[in-house]
Structure formats: C-alpha cells, structure tokens
Coordinates of C-alpha atoms in Angstrom, one line a residue:
Chain B
M363 CA 0.0 0.0 0.0
G364 CA 1.0 3.5 -0.5
Y365 CA 1.9 4.1 3.1
P366 CA 1.4 6.7 4.6
H367 CA -1.7 7.0 2.6
K368 CA -4.3 4.5 1.5
S369 CA -3.5 1.8 -0.9
H370 CA -4.3 2.6 -4.5
P371 CA -6.6 0.1 -6.3
R372 CA -3.9 -0.5 -8.9
E373 CA -1.2 -1.4 -6.4
T374 CA -0.5 -5.1 -5.6
P375 CA 0.1 -5.0 -1.9
I376 CA 2.0 -8.2 -0.9
L377 CA 4.9 -7.0 1.1
S378 CA 3.1 -3.8 2.1
K379 CA -0.3 -5.3 2.8
H380 CA -0.1 -4.9 6.5
F381 CA 1.8 -1.5 6.7
G382 CA 0.1 0.7 9.2
E383 CA -1.4 -2.2 11.2
P384 CA 0.2 -2.2 14.7
E385 CA -1.1 -5.7 15.4
A386 CA 0.9 -7.1 12.5
R387 CA 4.0 -6.4 14.5
T388 CA 3.2 -8.9 17.2
L389 CA 3.8 -12.6 16.9
D390 CA 0.1 -13.4 17.4
G391 CA -1.0 -10.8 15.0
W392 CA 1.5 -12.0 12.4
K393 CA 0.4 -15.6 12.8
A394 CA -3.2 -14.5 12.4
R395 CA -2.1 -13.1 9.0
G396 CA -0.6 -16.4 7.9
G397 CA 2.9 -15.8 9.3
Y398 CA 5.5 -18.6 9.9
K399 CA 3.6 -21.2 7.9
A400 CA 6.3 -20.9 5.2
L401 CA 9.1 -21.3 7.7
Q402 CA 7.4 -24.4 9.3
Q403 CA 7.2 -25.9 5.8
A404 CA 10.7 -24.9 4.8
L405 CA 12.4 -26.3 7.9
H406 CA 11.2 -29.8 6.8
M407 CA 12.4 -29.3 3.2
E408 CA 15.8 -30.0 1.7
P409 CA 17.7 -26.7 1.5
T410 CA 18.3 -27.2 -2.3
A411 CA 14.6 -27.7 -2.8
I412 CA 13.9 -24.2 -1.3
T413 CA 16.6 -22.7 -3.5
E414 CA 15.1 -24.3 -6.5
I415 CA 11.7 -22.8 -5.8
V416 CA 13.2 -19.3 -5.3
K417 CA 15.2 -19.8 -8.5
A418 CA 12.0 -20.8 -10.4
S419 CA 10.2 -17.7 -9.0
G420 CA 12.5 -15.4 -10.8
L421 CA 13.1 -13.3 -7.6
R422 CA 16.0 -10.9 -8.0
G423 CA 17.8 -8.8 -5.5
R424 CA 15.8 -5.7 -4.4
G425 CA 18.8 -3.8 -3.0
G426 CA 20.0 -2.4 -6.3
A427 CA 21.9 -4.9 -8.3
G428 CA 19.0 -7.2 -9.3
F429 CA 21.1 -10.5 -9.0
P430 CA 18.9 -13.6 -9.1
T431 CA 18.4 -14.6 -5.5
G432 CA 18.1 -18.4 -6.0
L433 CA 21.3 -18.4 -8.0
K434 CA 23.1 -16.5 -5.3
W435 CA 22.0 -19.0 -2.7
S436 CA 23.1 -21.9 -4.9
F437 CA 26.7 -20.6 -4.7
M438 CA 26.8 -21.6 -1.1
K439 CA 28.5 -25.0 -1.0
L440 CA 26.4 -27.1 1.4
G441 CA 28.1 -29.7 3.6
D442 CA 31.6 -28.2 3.3
G443 CA 32.0 -28.4 7.1
K444 CA 32.4 -24.6 7.5
P445 CA 30.0 -22.3 9.3
H446 CA 27.9 -20.4 6.9
Y447 CA 26.4 -17.0 7.5
L448 CA 23.4 -15.0 6.2
C449 CA 23.6 -11.2 6.4
C450 CA 20.5 -9.2 5.8
N451 CA 21.4 -5.8 4.4
A452 CA 19.2 -3.3 6.3
D453 CA 21.6 -0.4 5.9
E454 CA 19.1 1.4 3.7
S455 CA 20.9 4.7 3.1
E456 CA 20.5 5.2 -0.6
P457 CA 19.0 8.7 -1.0
G458 CA 15.4 8.4 -2.1
T459 CA 14.9 4.9 -0.6
F460 CA 12.8 4.2 2.5
K461 CA 11.0 0.9 1.8
D462 CA 13.1 -1.4 4.0
R463 CA 12.4 0.9 6.9
E464 CA 8.6 0.4 6.5
I465 CA 9.0 -3.4 6.1
M466 CA 10.9 -3.4 9.4
R467 CA 8.6 -1.0 11.2
W468 CA 5.4 -2.7 10.3
T469 CA 6.1 -6.3 9.4
P470 CA 9.2 -7.3 11.4
H471 CA 8.2 -11.0 11.5
A472 CA 8.1 -11.1 7.7
L473 CA 11.8 -10.3 7.7
I474 CA 12.6 -12.7 10.5
E475 CA 10.7 -15.5 8.6
G476 CA 12.5 -14.7 5.4
C477 CA 15.9 -14.6 7.2
A478 CA 15.2 -18.0 8.8
I479 CA 14.1 -19.6 5.6
A480 CA 17.1 -18.2 3.7
A481 CA 19.5 -19.3 6.5
H482 CA 18.2 -22.9 6.3
A483 CA 18.5 -22.8 2.5
I484 CA 22.1 -21.8 2.5
G485 CA 23.1 -24.0 5.4
A486 CA 23.6 -21.2 7.9
E487 CA 22.8 -21.4 11.6
T488 CA 23.3 -17.7 12.2
A489 CA 21.8 -14.7 10.4
Y490 CA 22.7 -11.1 11.2
I491 CA 20.4 -8.2 10.3
Y492 CA 22.7 -5.2 9.8
I493 CA 20.5 -2.1 10.4
R494 CA 21.8 1.4 9.9
G495 CA 22.3 3.2 13.2
E496 CA 19.9 6.0 12.5
F497 CA 17.0 3.6 12.3
T498 CA 16.4 3.4 16.0
E499 CA 12.6 2.8 15.7
P500 CA 13.0 -0.1 13.2
I501 CA 15.7 -1.5 15.5
R502 CA 13.4 -1.4 18.5
V503 CA 10.6 -3.0 16.5
M504 CA 12.9 -5.7 15.1
E505 CA 14.4 -6.4 18.6
A506 CA 11.0 -6.8 20.1
A507 CA 9.8 -9.1 17.4
L508 CA 13.0 -11.2 17.6
A509 CA 12.6 -11.5 21.4
E510 CA 9.0 -12.8 20.8
A511 CA 10.1 -15.2 18.1
R512 CA 12.9 -16.5 20.3
A513 CA 10.7 -16.9 23.4
A514 CA 8.2 -18.9 21.2
G515 CA 10.9 -21.2 19.9
I516 CA 10.4 -20.0 16.3
I517 CA 14.1 -19.2 16.1
G518 CA 16.9 -20.4 18.3
K519 CA 18.5 -23.8 19.1
N520 CA 15.5 -25.8 17.9
A521 CA 13.6 -23.7 15.4
M522 CA 9.9 -24.6 15.4
G523 CA 10.8 -28.0 16.8
S524 CA 12.7 -29.0 13.7
G525 CA 15.9 -29.8 15.5
K526 CA 17.6 -27.1 13.4
R527 CA 19.4 -24.2 14.8
V528 CA 18.6 -20.8 13.4
D529 CA 19.8 -17.7 15.3
V530 CA 18.9 -14.3 14.1
W531 CA 20.5 -11.2 15.6
V532 CA 20.2 -7.5 14.9
H533 CA 23.5 -5.6 14.5
K534 CA 23.4 -1.8 14.7
G535 CA 25.5 0.2 12.3
A536 CA 26.9 3.6 13.3
G537 CA 26.5 5.9 10.3
A538 CA 28.2 5.1 7.0
Y539 CA 26.4 4.9 3.7
I540 CA 29.2 2.7 2.4
C541 CA 28.3 -0.1 4.8
G542 CA 25.4 -0.9 2.5
E543 CA 28.0 -2.2 0.1
E544 CA 28.1 -5.9 0.9
T545 CA 31.8 -6.4 1.7
A546 CA 31.9 -3.1 3.6
L547 CA 28.9 -4.4 5.6
M548 CA 30.8 -7.5 6.5
N549 CA 33.8 -5.6 7.6
S550 CA 31.7 -3.4 9.7
L551 CA 29.9 -6.3 11.3
E552 CA 33.3 -7.8 12.1
G553 CA 34.1 -4.6 14.1
K554 CA 36.3 -3.0 11.5
R555 CA 36.2 0.3 9.5
G556 CA 33.6 -0.2 6.7
N557 CA 36.0 -0.3 3.8
P558 CA 34.8 -2.4 0.9
R559 CA 36.9 -5.5 0.1
I560 CA 38.4 -6.4 -3.3
K561 CA 36.5 -9.2 -5.0
P562 CA 37.2 -12.0 -5.6
P563 CA 37.0 -13.8 -3.3
F564 CA 33.2 -13.4 -3.4
P565 CA 31.2 -13.6 -0.2
A566 CA 29.9 -17.1 -1.0
V567 CA 33.5 -18.3 -0.8
S568 CA 35.0 -16.1 1.8
G569 CA 32.6 -13.6 3.4
L570 CA 31.8 -12.8 7.0
F571 CA 34.6 -14.0 9.4
G572 CA 36.2 -15.5 6.3
M573 CA 33.4 -18.0 5.9
P574 CA 30.8 -18.6 3.1
T575 CA 28.2 -15.9 3.4
T576 CA 25.1 -14.7 1.5
I577 CA 23.9 -11.1 1.7
N578 CA 20.4 -10.2 0.8
N579 CA 18.4 -7.1 1.0
V580 CA 15.4 -6.7 3.4
E581 CA 12.8 -6.6 0.7
T582 CA 14.3 -9.6 -1.1
L583 CA 14.1 -11.7 2.1
A584 CA 10.6 -10.5 3.0
A585 CA 9.4 -11.8 -0.3
V586 CA 10.6 -15.3 0.3
P587 CA 7.8 -16.5 2.6
H588 CA 5.2 -15.4 0.1
I589 CA 6.9 -17.4 -2.6
L590 CA 7.0 -20.5 -0.5
N591 CA 3.3 -20.1 0.5
N592 CA 2.0 -19.4 -3.0
G593 CA 4.5 -21.1 -5.2
A594 CA 7.0 -20.0 -7.8
E595 CA 4.4 -19.9 -10.6
W596 CA 2.3 -17.5 -8.7
Y597 CA 5.3 -15.2 -8.2
K598 CA 6.4 -15.6 -11.8
A599 CA 3.0 -14.7 -13.1
M600 CA 3.3 -11.2 -11.6
C601 CA 4.9 -9.8 -14.7
L602 CA 3.6 -7.3 -17.1
S603 CA 6.6 -7.0 -19.4
N604 CA 9.9 -8.7 -19.5
P605 CA 9.8 -12.3 -18.1
K606 CA 13.2 -11.8 -16.5
S607 CA 11.6 -9.4 -14.0
T608 CA 9.0 -11.0 -11.8
G609 CA 7.0 -10.4 -8.6
S610 CA 6.0 -7.2 -6.9
K611 CA 8.3 -4.3 -6.1
L612 CA 8.2 -1.6 -3.5
Y613 CA 9.0 1.9 -4.8
S614 CA 9.7 4.8 -2.5
V615 CA 8.6 8.0 -4.1
C616 CA 9.9 11.3 -2.9
G617 CA 10.8 14.8 -4.0
N618 CA 8.3 17.1 -5.8
V619 CA 5.2 15.0 -6.1
A620 CA 1.7 15.2 -4.8
K621 CA 1.7 11.9 -2.8
P622 CA 5.1 10.8 -1.7
G623 CA 5.3 7.4 0.0
N624 CA 5.8 3.7 -0.7
Y625 CA 3.9 2.0 -3.5
E626 CA 4.0 -1.7 -4.5
V627 CA 3.3 -2.6 -8.1
V628 CA 3.9 -5.6 -10.3
M629 CA 7.0 -5.7 -12.4
G630 CA 6.5 -4.1 -15.8
F631 CA 3.9 -1.5 -14.7
S632 CA 3.8 1.7 -16.7
F633 CA 5.9 4.4 -15.1
K634 CA 3.8 7.1 -16.6
E635 CA 0.6 5.8 -15.0
F636 CA 2.5 5.2 -11.8
L637 CA 3.6 8.8 -11.6
Y638 CA 0.4 10.5 -12.7
D639 CA -2.2 8.1 -11.3
L640 CA -0.8 6.4 -8.2
C641 CA 1.5 9.1 -7.0
G642 CA -1.0 11.9 -7.9
G643 CA 1.2 13.7 -10.4
P644 CA 3.0 17.0 -9.8
L645 CA 2.2 19.5 -7.1
P646 CA -0.5 22.0 -8.1
G647 CA 0.8 24.4 -10.8
R648 CA 4.0 22.5 -11.3
K649 CA 5.4 20.1 -13.9
F650 CA 7.7 17.2 -13.5
K651 CA 11.2 17.9 -14.9
A652 CA 13.6 15.1 -14.1
I653 CA 13.6 11.8 -12.3
I654 CA 16.2 9.7 -10.7
P655 CA 14.3 6.4 -10.5
G656 CA 16.5 3.9 -8.6
G657 CA 18.0 5.7 -5.6
S658 CA 20.4 8.6 -6.3
S659 CA 23.1 6.3 -7.8
V660 CA 21.5 5.8 -11.2
P661 CA 21.4 8.1 -14.3
T662 CA 18.9 11.0 -14.3
M663 CA 15.9 10.7 -16.7
N664 CA 14.0 13.4 -18.5
M665 CA 10.3 13.1 -18.7
E666 CA 10.2 11.8 -22.2
E667 CA 12.2 8.8 -21.1
A668 CA 10.4 8.4 -17.8
E669 CA 7.0 8.3 -19.5
A670 CA 8.1 5.7 -21.9
T671 CA 9.4 3.4 -19.2
L672 CA 8.0 0.0 -18.1
M673 CA 9.0 -0.5 -14.5
D674 CA 11.2 -3.5 -14.3
Y675 CA 15.0 -4.2 -14.4
E676 CA 15.1 -4.3 -18.2
G677 CA 12.6 -1.5 -18.7
F678 CA 14.7 1.1 -16.8
V679 CA 17.8 -0.1 -18.6
A680 CA 16.1 0.4 -21.9
Q681 CA 15.7 4.1 -21.0
G682 CA 19.3 4.5 -20.1
T683 CA 19.0 4.2 -16.4
M684 CA 18.5 1.5 -13.7
L685 CA 15.8 0.2 -11.4
G686 CA 18.3 0.2 -8.6
S687 CA 16.7 0.2 -5.1
G688 CA 13.4 1.7 -6.4
G689 CA 13.9 5.0 -4.7
V690 CA 12.2 7.4 -7.1
I691 CA 13.4 11.0 -6.7
I692 CA 11.3 13.6 -8.6
F693 CA 12.4 17.1 -9.4
D694 CA 9.9 19.6 -10.8
D695 CA 10.2 22.7 -12.8
A696 CA 10.8 24.8 -9.6
Q697 CA 14.0 23.0 -8.9
S698 CA 17.5 23.9 -10.0
L699 CA 19.1 20.7 -11.2
P700 CA 22.7 22.0 -11.0
R701 CA 22.0 22.8 -7.3
Q702 CA 20.5 19.4 -6.7
M703 CA 23.4 17.7 -8.5
A704 CA 25.9 19.7 -6.4
R705 CA 24.2 18.5 -3.3
L706 CA 24.2 14.9 -4.5
A707 CA 27.9 15.0 -5.3
R708 CA 28.5 16.4 -1.8
F709 CA 26.7 13.3 -0.4
Y710 CA 29.1 11.0 -2.3
A711 CA 32.1 13.0 -1.3
H712 CA 31.0 12.8 2.4
E713 CA 30.3 9.1 2.1
S714 CA 33.5 8.0 0.2
C715 CA 35.5 5.6 2.4
A716 CA 38.6 7.2 0.8
Q717 CA 40.3 3.9 0.0
C718 CA 40.5 4.5 -3.7
T719 CA 42.1 7.6 -5.2
Q720 CA 39.6 8.0 -8.0
C721 CA 36.7 8.1 -5.6
R722 CA 38.3 10.1 -2.8
E723 CA 39.6 12.8 -5.1
G724 CA 36.9 12.4 -7.8
T725 CA 33.9 12.9 -5.5
A726 CA 35.5 15.9 -3.8
W727 CA 36.4 17.6 -7.1
M728 CA 33.0 16.8 -8.6
T729 CA 31.4 18.6 -5.6
K730 CA 33.8 21.5 -5.8
I731 CA 33.2 22.1 -9.5
L732 CA 29.5 21.8 -9.3
E733 CA 29.3 24.1 -6.3
R734 CA 31.4 26.6 -8.2
I735 CA 29.0 26.4 -11.1
V736 CA 26.0 26.9 -8.8
A737 CA 27.7 29.9 -7.2
G738 CA 27.9 31.5 -10.7
Q739 CA 31.7 31.1 -10.9
G740 CA 31.8 28.1 -13.4
T741 CA 33.3 28.0 -16.8
Y742 CA 32.3 26.0 -19.9
E743 CA 35.4 23.9 -19.5
D744 CA 34.1 22.8 -16.1
L745 CA 31.4 20.8 -17.8
D746 CA 34.0 19.0 -19.9
T747 CA 36.1 18.4 -16.8
I748 CA 33.1 16.8 -15.1
F749 CA 32.8 14.4 -18.0
D750 CA 36.5 13.5 -17.9
L751 CA 36.4 13.2 -14.2
S752 CA 33.4 10.9 -14.3
E753 CA 35.1 8.7 -16.8
M754 CA 38.1 8.4 -14.5
M755 CA 35.8 7.5 -11.6
T756 CA 33.8 4.8 -13.4
G757 CA 34.8 1.1 -13.3
K758 CA 38.2 1.8 -11.7
T759 CA 37.6 1.4 -8.0
I760 CA 37.0 -1.4 -5.5
C761 CA 33.3 -0.6 -5.2
V762 CA 30.8 1.4 -7.2
L763 CA 30.4 4.5 -4.9
S764 CA 32.6 6.4 -7.3
D765 CA 30.6 5.4 -10.4
S766 CA 27.4 6.3 -8.5
C767 CA 28.5 9.9 -8.0
G768 CA 29.1 10.4 -11.8
A769 CA 26.0 8.6 -13.1
P770 CA 23.3 11.1 -12.0
V771 CA 25.4 14.1 -12.6
V772 CA 26.7 13.4 -16.1
S773 CA 23.3 12.4 -17.3
A774 CA 21.8 15.5 -15.9
I775 CA 24.3 17.7 -17.6
Q776 CA 23.7 15.8 -20.9
K777 CA 20.0 16.1 -20.7
F778 CA 19.6 19.5 -19.1
R779 CA 22.8 21.3 -20.3
P780 CA 21.1 24.7 -20.8
E781 CA 20.4 24.9 -17.1
F782 CA 24.1 24.5 -16.3
E783 CA 25.1 26.8 -19.0
A784 CA 22.7 29.5 -17.9
L785 CA 24.6 29.6 -14.5
I786 CA 27.9 29.7 -16.3
K787 CA 26.8 32.6 -18.4
G788 CA 26.2 34.4 -15.2
K789 CA 22.4 34.6 -15.7
R790 CA 20.7 33.1 -12.8
S791 CA 18.6 30.2 -14.0
S792 CA 15.0 31.0 -14.1
T793 CA 14.3 27.7 -12.4
V794 CA 16.3 28.5 -9.2
A795 CA 13.4 28.7 -6.8
V796 CA 15.2 27.5 -3.8
G797 CA 13.5 25.4 -1.2
A798 CA 10.1 25.5 -2.8
R799 CA 7.9 22.4 -2.8
Chain V
M1112 CA 25.9 9.6 8.2
S1113 CA 26.2 12.9 10.0
H1114 CA 28.6 15.7 9.5
G1115 CA 29.9 15.1 13.0
P1116 CA 30.4 18.0 15.4
S1117 CA 33.4 19.9 14.2
A1118 CA 34.4 21.5 17.5
P1119 CA 34.3 20.5 21.1
G1120 CA 31.0 21.3 22.8
T1121 CA 30.6 22.4 26.3
A1122 CA 27.5 20.4 27.1
A1123 CA 27.1 18.6 30.4
G1124 CA 23.8 16.8 29.9
A1125 CA 22.3 14.3 32.4
H1126 CA 24.6 11.5 31.3
A1127 CA 27.4 13.3 29.6
H1128 CA 30.7 14.2 31.1
G1129 CA 32.8 17.0 29.8
H1130 CA 36.3 17.0 28.5
D1131 CA 37.8 17.7 31.9
A1132 CA 35.8 15.3 34.0
P1133 CA 37.5 12.0 34.7
Y1134 CA 36.3 9.0 32.7
E1135 CA 34.2 6.5 34.6
P1136 CA 34.6 3.0 33.2
V1137 CA 31.5 1.4 31.7
F1138 CA 32.4 -2.3 31.8
T1139 CA 33.4 -2.7 35.5
P1140 CA 33.5 -6.3 36.6
G1141 CA 30.1 -7.6 37.7
S1142 CA 28.2 -4.5 36.2
A1143 CA 25.1 -4.9 34.1
R1144 CA 27.0 -3.5 31.1
S1145 CA 29.8 -6.0 31.6
K1146 CA 27.3 -8.9 31.6
E1147 CA 25.5 -7.4 28.6
L1148 CA 28.8 -7.3 26.6
A1149 CA 29.7 -10.9 27.6
E1150 CA 26.4 -12.1 26.3
L1151 CA 26.8 -10.1 23.1
I1152 CA 30.2 -11.6 22.5
T1153 CA 28.6 -15.1 22.4
R1154 CA 26.7 -14.1 19.2
Y1155 CA 29.8 -13.9 17.2
P1156 CA 32.7 -16.2 16.5
D1157 CA 35.2 -13.3 17.1
K1158 CA 34.7 -11.0 20.0
R1159 CA 35.9 -8.0 18.0
A1160 CA 32.6 -8.1 16.2
A1161 CA 31.1 -6.7 19.4
L1162 CA 33.1 -3.5 18.9
L1163 CA 30.3 -1.4 17.4
P1164 CA 27.8 -2.5 20.0
A1165 CA 30.3 -1.9 22.8
L1166 CA 30.9 1.7 21.5
W1167 CA 27.1 2.2 21.4
M1168 CA 26.9 1.3 25.1
V1169 CA 29.7 3.7 26.0
Q1170 CA 28.1 6.5 24.0
N1171 CA 24.7 5.8 25.6
D1172 CA 26.1 5.9 29.1
R1173 CA 28.7 8.6 28.8
G1174 CA 27.4 10.8 26.0
W1175 CA 30.4 10.6 23.9
I1176 CA 33.5 8.4 23.2
S1177 CA 36.7 9.7 24.7
E1178 CA 40.2 8.4 24.3
A1179 CA 39.9 6.8 27.7
A1180 CA 36.7 5.1 26.6
M1181 CA 38.5 3.8 23.5
M1182 CA 41.2 2.3 25.7
E1183 CA 38.6 0.6 27.9
V1184 CA 36.7 -0.8 25.0
G1185 CA 40.0 -2.0 23.4
D1186 CA 40.9 -3.8 26.6
Q1187 CA 37.5 -5.5 26.7
L1188 CA 37.8 -6.8 23.2
G1189 CA 41.4 -7.5 22.8
C1190 CA 42.4 -4.7 20.5
T1191 CA 44.5 -1.5 20.9
A1192 CA 43.1 1.9 21.6
A1193 CA 44.5 3.0 18.2
Y1194 CA 42.5 0.3 16.5
V1195 CA 39.4 1.4 18.3
K1196 CA 40.1 5.0 17.3
G1197 CA 40.3 4.0 13.7
V1198 CA 36.9 2.5 13.9
V1199 CA 35.3 5.3 15.9
T1200 CA 36.5 7.9 13.4
F1201 CA 35.1 6.0 10.5
Y1202 CA 31.5 6.1 11.6
T1203 CA 29.8 9.4 11.9
M1204 CA 27.4 8.6 14.7
Y1205 CA 30.0 8.2 17.4
H1206 CA 30.6 11.5 19.1
Q1207 CA 34.2 12.3 19.6
H1208 CA 33.3 15.4 21.7
P1209 CA 30.5 16.1 24.1
V1210 CA 27.4 17.3 22.4
G1211 CA 24.3 19.1 23.6
K1212 CA 21.6 17.3 25.5
H1213 CA 19.4 17.4 22.4
F1214 CA 21.4 16.3 19.4
I1215 CA 19.5 17.6 16.3
Q1216 CA 20.3 16.1 12.9
V1217 CA 18.6 17.7 9.9
C1218 CA 18.6 15.7 6.7
T1219 CA 19.5 17.9 3.8
T1220 CA 20.3 15.4 1.0
S1221 CA 18.6 16.0 -2.4
P1222 CA 15.1 14.7 -1.8
C1223 CA 14.9 16.8 1.5
L1224 CA 16.6 19.8 -0.2
C1225 CA 13.6 19.7 -2.7
A1226 CA 11.4 20.1 0.3
G1227 CA 13.3 23.1 1.7
A1228 CA 15.5 21.3 4.3
D1229 CA 18.0 24.2 4.1
K1230 CA 15.4 26.4 5.6
V1231 CA 14.7 23.9 8.4
V1232 CA 18.5 24.0 9.3
E1233 CA 18.4 27.8 9.4
A1234 CA 15.4 27.7 11.7
F1235 CA 17.0 25.2 14.1
L1236 CA 20.2 27.2 14.2
E1237 CA 18.3 30.4 14.9
K1238 CA 15.9 29.1 17.5
T1239 CA 18.5 27.0 19.5
G1240 CA 21.1 29.8 19.6
C1241 CA 23.7 27.4 18.1
K1242 CA 26.1 29.7 16.3
E1243 CA 27.0 27.3 13.6
L1244 CA 26.6 23.7 12.5
G1245 CA 28.3 21.3 14.9
L1246 CA 28.6 23.9 17.8
T1247 CA 26.7 23.5 21.0
S1248 CA 24.4 26.2 22.2
P1249 CA 25.8 28.2 25.2
D1250 CA 23.3 26.6 27.6
G1251 CA 24.5 23.1 26.6
K1252 CA 21.1 22.1 25.5
Y1253 CA 21.4 21.8 21.7
T1254 CA 23.8 20.8 19.0
V1255 CA 22.6 21.1 15.4
I1256 CA 24.1 19.3 12.5
E1257 CA 23.3 18.5 8.9
V1258 CA 23.0 14.8 8.2
E1259 CA 23.2 12.8 5.0
C1260 CA 20.1 10.9 3.9
L1261 CA 18.1 9.6 6.9
G1262 CA 16.2 7.2 4.8
A1263 CA 12.8 8.8 5.3
C1264 CA 12.7 10.8 2.1
G1265 CA 8.9 10.5 1.7
F1266 CA 8.5 12.3 4.9
A1267 CA 10.7 15.3 4.1
T1268 CA 12.2 16.9 6.0
P1269 CA 13.0 14.3 8.7
V1270 CA 15.0 15.4 11.7
Q1271 CA 16.6 13.0 14.1
I1272 CA 16.6 14.3 17.7
N1273 CA 18.7 12.0 19.8
E1274 CA 17.1 8.6 19.1
D1275 CA 13.9 9.7 17.5
Y1276 CA 12.8 10.8 14.1
V1277 CA 10.5 13.8 13.7
E1278 CA 9.0 13.8 10.2
N1279 CA 7.6 16.4 7.8
V1280 CA 9.4 19.2 9.6
T1281 CA 9.0 22.7 8.2
P1282 CA 10.6 25.9 9.6
E1283 CA 7.3 26.9 11.1
K1284 CA 7.2 23.7 13.2
V1285 CA 10.6 24.2 14.7
P1286 CA 9.6 26.3 17.8
E1287 CA 7.0 23.8 18.7
I1288 CA 9.4 20.9 18.4
L1289 CA 11.9 22.6 20.5
A1290 CA 9.3 23.4 23.2
G1291 CA 8.4 19.8 23.4
L1292 CA 12.0 18.8 24.1
E1293 CA 12.3 20.0 27.7

C-alpha cells in the first residue's frame, strides 16, 4: 500500500499489505495473518529444494543490483564443514529509498521469517540483520519481534521443533552509507572500518569472518515466505513486461510529487501511469522535470524517457538508467538541477570511504566544480572536466560508490545542459526557486 | 551519516561528562554492562565483532567516546586503543566530543533539499542559539548538524533528535518541536 496514505486500487500489496497495522508487529498478529507457515514448511524441506523454488520464481535482489536470488543462494557449498552466514542488508541509506524501513517498522516478522528460511536454504545457523544506526525505531521493533520469536521457539536452538538451529541477531550500524555495500557491511559487522573489500573472493567463498556468506536485502528476504506459501508460478505470473523481472516491487517515491510514499506494483507497470495516477502527479501548478528512479546512484531521466518506461529491471535499462533500489526522486520545474546535483555530489564526497584515489579525489572535485557552477563562478570547461572526471571515476575502483557519483550528474548535464550553461553565463537560471515544494 | 560536530562542545547533559571530567569506566566487573557485553560476544565467532555495539553502550552511558573510553573498549575486546580510534573515526554517529543534551540532525540530502531542508536547518540554528553547525548552544542544550540521507525521504524533512525521528518538519514547526524537548 502507498503508506502513509491508503492503498491505490492499482497497487498489488503483498509486502506492504499490513503496513500501518500495529497488530501485525506482534507474533500473534503475524500468525493470524498467515505468518510462519512458510518457515514451518521450509524447515522440513531439503535446502536445495527451497533454493530451486526461489530460482524458479525469478526473484531478483531488491537492494539495487538485481542479481537472481536463488542463483546467489546456490553458490553456497552445502556440507563443506564450514560455518555459513546470512547477512540481511538493512543499511538502507540510498538517497530516495525508504522501503526497508517500512518493512521493518510494520512487518518485522516477515523479515525474520525470510531470514530464517534463507539461512536454512544456505546451510547457515546464524543470520545477522545489519540495520543502519539512525533507524532506532525499526531496530526497536525488530528487537521486540525477535525476542518474541525466540521466546516462542520459532528461532533459536531448535527452530519450530525442527531440530535445526537458526539464530537471528540485529547488528546496529553507526552511520556510514558505504556499509550498504556488501563487503563493507561484512567488515563493519566484524568490528572494522567499513571499507569495501576487493572481489574475488566473493562472499559465497569467503565472506563474514572469512566464511561462506550470503547477503540479501530486506525486501528480497521479506518476499521469500510469500513465494513458499503461494508457489514459484504465482510469483512468476506477476509480470507485465519482461519475463526476467517477476514479482511485486516496492517503490519509495519522494521529492516534488503530490503523494510521496511507498507503492507496491507488479514488475512491468507503466511508469507514466504510476507517476500521474498512483502518485498523484506533480504539485499544483508545477510540472515534473527530471527523475532519478533507482535511488540517487543511477542516471537521471528526462520526462520523455520516464513516461516511456516500463517499471522493471530491463525497462529502466532500456531508457538508459536502472531500477536500482526503487527510490524514485522527482524534481519539478521549480528545482535547480545544478544545485540538486551539487548536493548529491556532496553526499558521495561525504560518504566515500577514501580507500581508492579515483573516488576520494573524484567525488571531492566533482562537488567543488558543481558548487562553483552553482555559485555563478563556473566555466564552460568545467562541464568537460566533469565528463572527464566521471570517466576516470567509473569502473576503476573497489566498489561502485565512485561510479554512482558520476552517473546522475553526467546524465543530468547531458539532458539539461542549458540549465548548467545559464549559470555559467552568469544569468541566474529561471528555475532556481530554492527550497520550494 | 552525519557531519559530526566539528568542534568540542561544552555540554554537560544528564549523562554526559565534559572533556575535563575523569572517565568513569562502563564495563566494570560484575556490572550490568559487563554482563551485557559478555552475552553479546557469544553471538559472534570473534569478539571483535562486538566493537560497534560496545561503543554504542559507551556513548549511551557517557554521552560521547573519549580516548579513555577507546582504551577501555579495546581492553575488553582484545584490540588496541589505536585500532578502536580507527573504527570510531570511520563512523559518523559516534561523538568524539561532548554534544548538547538534544542532538539535532537535519537531513539535507537532495530529496529533502527539494522540500526546503536548508530552511529547516536555518530555523533550528536560529531558535536554538547554536552559532553554527556542529557547535553546541551556550546553555549546553542543543547541537545542530546537517546529516546525510536519513532514509525517510517520503516524509521530508525528517529530523533526528537523539534517538527519535520527527517527520515532515518545516521551519514553522521548529519552535513547537523545541518546546516539546524540555
């Protein structure tokens, strides 16, 4: 549902069905809503059988990369005599994204159930839910739900009487966007600085504490119980466009839009209808200008591209951007894009872990140059410098934070160059209406 | 993800100690915190994994993380104070200086900037008497900082005050929010 407002009839609320219902947070309330049936069933299944179902469902990672979940699980070598770990990535920090927060706030048991099923499927006895430190309320809700689940024997030494051990713990982060990168998350969990690691080795070979590890996003894991309950075919059938993208997806919508919030739609939904019908279109008297559709790390779209998009992994790529985390940031005609891009660059410069030169220096210079342009002190060469810089920052570092800084900025300059040039000419852009919404 | 305080504050809140006050250990033998830490360590194959949680306990009890605290935590978990410092300085939420009783973090990343978050920052600075970002108000009550994406973009502008989020904040709501903090 489009929390915080009522569900739109064209939404397909599966993950978000119980958002806003306080009773769904309790164990009894969750069981009354069909909770833990999937786990009960899963604990008596062969791990590989669970993985096969998830593979067949077509579920792909909802954190940003869209990697097939079942395939990821199948990389875990069962019976290798090593402890395996599951990490749930709840470090949701991608600007524009606030879906995992709502899943944890309203349906904590859905996540616990998904974690327990996944842990069993990959041969792990321990799962850690790494939640960003700022999310104190989701942490409280998750801790309370975990305590209830533990006391009821749903997780622990003998999960649901199956004889199998599944421990699930919350681990609180301490403020670092980069810890949402999977190897940085593992370092952070180990009590280290959150620097991303060089891959290979990949986590399935050597991950948390050097052991085979799988990392999945909150939304991905929360979808797993539904898949076991209703079957792979049911999930696969939720597809309006490309068969490689299946299921429902939660989108966080923010920025200059009539009804910001979370919306859950089936893969392949029309972005145009999504924006103007479900999200209520622009604010009165305004027009949409540009959209960053997948959290701030993906290329900026103009409205022509956006309105032609079908909302799935391939659909966004076809329009030159990415689905990413599903954090839809909308800028309207009252916003200055150069100013917004300068602010985004500052975000990446602040969040760079500073390991790689291209990122440490690149994000800082990108910010400097953009802020100079916004201050009316830019030159035409500055725009070329940004393009060169972005090229040097892309595909050359340990993780993709550096690439993520260039992607929205470069595409914004390419598609909205006159706005940047107007500032360089010394004329204040007519669209610099600061702070208006 | 905050822009941490840039200068030492002068606050002495209920649980905070200033720069000059002696450090009181948190994990004294037999204490509740000591037991809590011992239990926490059992969750991980390597006790160093309890470092972030241990630092959270210190910050909760002492208000900030001093060099003496880093030494204490290092002793507890078998690592050096220098190692602990390396970790503390990586994460923006650990205070390396005392901060005001009410630590106010205003999200100003792009989606919130669209909603006028910069004006919310100005309102907080003005109404709290904090002279600039990161500085504590003369009465020790407030520290205001800008924070990077709080992950509540649909409720712009979110402001985190100590533990809690306040959502949909506008400059007009700032006096009322501050009045509710006493």
